[in-house]
């Protein structure tokens, strides 16, 4: 895969993420901030971005979203083991809710 192709994929993912974030923030800002791990100030900025600003921001060469499951043990607990589907979803939600939003210390 070429570098240009990867950068195009990053741009597409960034734009999709920003559009989804805006949609979530407009529908239920509290739930969106929780799900996206955004602080209120960042949420306000993202929600207020114009379409032109969204496209400009999506063109950054870095991913704008990040995996909140950056703890290998936590990720392994979510992906291994045989749990009932409903229980597994609850377990995942509980583990991911313990991850603090960017810029906020947990505890």
PDB file of C-alpha atoms in Angstrom:
ATOM      1  CA  UNK A   1       0.000   0.000   0.000  1.00  0.00           C
ATOM      2  CA  UNK A   2       1.416   3.370  -0.996  1.00  0.00           C
ATOM      3  CA  UNK A   3       1.894   6.328   1.322  1.00  0.00           C
ATOM      4  CA  UNK A   4      -0.611   8.355  -0.709  1.00  0.00           C
ATOM      5  CA  UNK A   5      -3.197   5.612  -0.316  1.00  0.00           C
ATOM      6  CA  UNK A   6      -2.621   5.478   3.437  1.00  0.00           C
ATOM      7  CA  UNK A   7      -2.950   9.248   3.726  1.00  0.00           C
ATOM      8  CA  UNK A   8      -6.197   9.105   1.728  1.00  0.00           C
ATOM      9  CA  UNK A   9      -7.480   6.430   4.115  1.00  0.00           C
ATOM     10  CA  UNK A  10      -6.537   8.560   7.133  1.00  0.00           C
ATOM     11  CA  UNK A  11      -8.315  11.570   5.627  1.00  0.00           C
ATOM     12  CA  UNK A  12     -11.436   9.517   4.965  1.00  0.00           C
ATOM     13  CA  UNK A  13     -11.414   8.064   8.469  1.00  0.00           C
ATOM     14  CA  UNK A  14     -10.878  11.503  10.010  1.00  0.00           C
ATOM     15  CA  UNK A  15     -13.796  12.989   8.108  1.00  0.00           C
ATOM     16  CA  UNK A  16     -16.057  10.071   9.032  1.00  0.00           C
ATOM     17  CA  UNK A  17     -15.036  10.399  12.675  1.00  0.00           C
ATOM     18  CA  UNK A  18     -15.653  14.151  12.748  1.00  0.00           C
ATOM     19  CA  UNK A  19     -19.060  13.801  11.084  1.00  0.00           C
ATOM     20  CA  UNK A  20     -20.040  11.067  13.524  1.00  0.00           C
ATOM     21  CA  UNK A  21     -18.776  13.124  16.472  1.00  0.00           C
ATOM     22  CA  UNK A  22     -20.854  16.117  15.375  1.00  0.00           C
ATOM     23  CA  UNK A  23     -23.938  13.969  14.921  1.00  0.00           C
ATOM     24  CA  UNK A  24     -23.536  12.395  18.359  1.00  0.00           C
ATOM     25  CA  UNK A  25     -22.871  15.755  20.003  1.00  0.00           C
ATOM     26  CA  UNK A  26     -25.970  17.297  18.448  1.00  0.00           C
ATOM     27  CA  UNK A  27     -28.195  14.382  19.457  1.00  0.00           C
ATOM     28  CA  UNK A  28     -26.988  13.952  23.055  1.00  0.00           C
ATOM     29  CA  UNK A  29     -23.907  15.922  24.042  1.00  0.00           C
ATOM     30  CA  UNK A  30     -23.437  14.289  27.447  1.00  0.00           C
ATOM     31  CA  UNK A  31     -23.542  10.756  26.042  1.00  0.00           C
ATOM     32  CA  UNK A  32     -21.343  11.824  23.121  1.00  0.00           C
ATOM     33  CA  UNK A  33     -18.695  13.309  25.394  1.00  0.00           C
ATOM     34  CA  UNK A  34     -18.695  10.066  27.378  1.00  0.00           C
ATOM     35  CA  UNK A  35     -18.481   7.832  24.299  1.00  0.00           C
ATOM     36  CA  UNK A  36     -15.909   9.968  22.498  1.00  0.00           C
ATOM     37  CA  UNK A  37     -13.907  10.736  25.665  1.00  0.00           C
ATOM     38  CA  UNK A  38     -14.100  14.484  24.973  1.00  0.00           C
ATOM     39  CA  UNK A  39     -14.000  17.251  27.517  1.00  0.00           C
ATOM     40  CA  UNK A  40     -16.754  19.903  27.278  1.00  0.00           C
ATOM     41  CA  UNK A  41     -14.504  22.512  25.657  1.00  0.00           C
ATOM     42  CA  UNK A  42     -13.352  20.161  22.895  1.00  0.00           C
ATOM     43  CA  UNK A  43     -16.904  18.947  22.377  1.00  0.00           C
ATOM     44  CA  UNK A  44     -18.079  22.542  21.887  1.00  0.00           C
ATOM     45  CA  UNK A  45     -15.366  23.212  19.302  1.00  0.00           C
ATOM     46  CA  UNK A  46     -16.087  20.005  17.362  1.00  0.00           C
ATOM     47  CA  UNK A  47     -19.837  20.633  17.400  1.00  0.00           C
ATOM     48  CA  UNK A  48     -19.338  24.159  16.022  1.00  0.00           C
ATOM     49  CA  UNK A  49     -17.059  23.247  13.095  1.00  0.00           C
ATOM     50  CA  UNK A  50     -18.333  24.240   9.668  1.00  0.00           C
ATOM     51  CA  UNK A  51     -18.267  21.738   6.777  1.00  0.00           C
ATOM     52  CA  UNK A  52     -15.226  23.540   5.356  1.00  0.00           C
ATOM     53  CA  UNK A  53     -13.432  23.320   8.709  1.00  0.00           C
ATOM     54  CA  UNK A  54     -14.302  19.616   8.981  1.00  0.00           C
ATOM     55  CA  UNK A  55     -12.707  18.918   5.612  1.00  0.00           C
ATOM     56  CA  UNK A  56      -9.636  21.015   6.446  1.00  0.00           C
ATOM     57  CA  UNK A  57      -9.191  19.271   9.787  1.00  0.00           C
ATOM     58  CA  UNK A  58      -9.693  15.838   8.245  1.00  0.00           C
ATOM     59  CA  UNK A  59      -6.740  16.475   5.926  1.00  0.00           C
ATOM     60  CA  UNK A  60      -4.250  16.295   8.758  1.00  0.00           C
ATOM     61  CA  UNK A  61      -1.712  13.522   8.323  1.00  0.00           C
ATOM     62  CA  UNK A  62      -2.491  12.142  11.778  1.00  0.00           C
ATOM     63  CA  UNK A  63      -5.498  10.179  12.965  1.00  0.00           C
ATOM     64  CA  UNK A  64      -7.818  12.420  14.938  1.00  0.00           C
ATOM     65  CA  UNK A  65      -9.375   9.537  16.834  1.00  0.00           C
ATOM     66  CA  UNK A  66      -7.477   7.112  18.985  1.00  0.00           C
ATOM     67  CA  UNK A  67      -8.082   3.694  20.426  1.00  0.00           C
ATOM     68  CA  UNK A  68      -9.166   4.122  24.027  1.00  0.00           C
ATOM     69  CA  UNK A  69      -8.241   0.520  24.714  1.00  0.00           C
ATOM     70  CA  UNK A  70      -4.511   1.154  24.906  1.00  0.00           C
ATOM     71  CA  UNK A  71      -4.026  -1.260  27.804  1.00  0.00           C
ATOM     72  CA  UNK A  72      -3.097  -4.650  26.332  1.00  0.00           C
ATOM     73  CA  UNK A  73      -4.462  -6.571  29.324  1.00  0.00           C
ATOM     74  CA  UNK A  74      -7.776  -4.753  29.137  1.00  0.00           C
ATOM     75  CA  UNK A  75      -8.005  -5.395  25.403  1.00  0.00           C
ATOM     76  CA  UNK A  76      -7.232  -9.074  25.938  1.00  0.00           C
ATOM     77  CA  UNK A  77      -9.978  -9.344  28.578  1.00  0.00           C
ATOM     78  CA  UNK A  78     -12.480  -7.946  26.104  1.00  0.00           C
ATOM     79  CA  UNK A  79     -11.482 -10.200  23.242  1.00  0.00           C
ATOM     80  CA  UNK A  80     -10.772 -13.464  25.029  1.00  0.00           C
ATOM     81  CA  UNK A  81     -13.061 -15.665  27.007  1.00  0.00           C
ATOM     82  CA  UNK A  82     -16.490 -16.971  26.210  1.00  0.00           C
ATOM     83  CA  UNK A  83     -19.126 -14.565  27.497  1.00  0.00           C
ATOM     84  CA  UNK A  84     -22.746 -14.263  26.608  1.00  0.00           C
ATOM     85  CA  UNK A  85     -23.096 -11.555  23.972  1.00  0.00           C
ATOM     86  CA  UNK A  86     -25.130  -9.196  26.184  1.00  0.00           C
ATOM     87  CA  UNK A  87     -22.821  -9.667  29.149  1.00  0.00           C
ATOM     88  CA  UNK A  88     -19.788  -9.098  26.929  1.00  0.00           C
ATOM     89  CA  UNK A  89     -21.187  -5.771  25.753  1.00  0.00           C
ATOM     90  CA  UNK A  90     -21.854  -4.670  29.324  1.00  0.00           C
ATOM     91  CA  UNK A  91     -18.350  -5.764  30.335  1.00  0.00           C
ATOM     92  CA  UNK A  92     -16.831  -3.801  27.443  1.00  0.00           C
ATOM     93  CA  UNK A  93     -18.833  -0.692  28.332  1.00  0.00           C
ATOM     94  CA  UNK A  94     -17.707  -0.887  31.953  1.00  0.00           C
ATOM     95  CA  UNK A  95     -14.055  -1.299  31.043  1.00  0.00           C
ATOM     96  CA  UNK A  96     -14.114   1.491  28.494  1.00  0.00           C
ATOM     97  CA  UNK A  97     -15.965   3.864  30.829  1.00  0.00           C
ATOM     98  CA  UNK A  98     -12.985   3.690  33.167  1.00  0.00           C
ATOM     99  CA  UNK A  99     -10.802   5.369  30.511  1.00  0.00           C
ATOM    100  CA  UNK A 100     -10.518   9.098  31.236  1.00  0.00           C
ATOM    101  CA  UNK A 101     -11.089  11.654  28.469  1.00  0.00           C
ATOM    102  CA  UNK A 102      -7.970  13.089  26.888  1.00  0.00           C
ATOM    103  CA  UNK A 103      -6.437  15.727  29.104  1.00  0.00           C
ATOM    104  CA  UNK A 104      -8.267  14.550  32.229  1.00  0.00           C
ATOM    105  CA  UNK A 105      -6.507  12.463  34.829  1.00  0.00           C
ATOM    106  CA  UNK A 106      -8.380   9.461  36.190  1.00  0.00           C
ATOM    107  CA  UNK A 107      -8.486   9.772  39.937  1.00  0.00           C
TER     108      UNK A 107
END
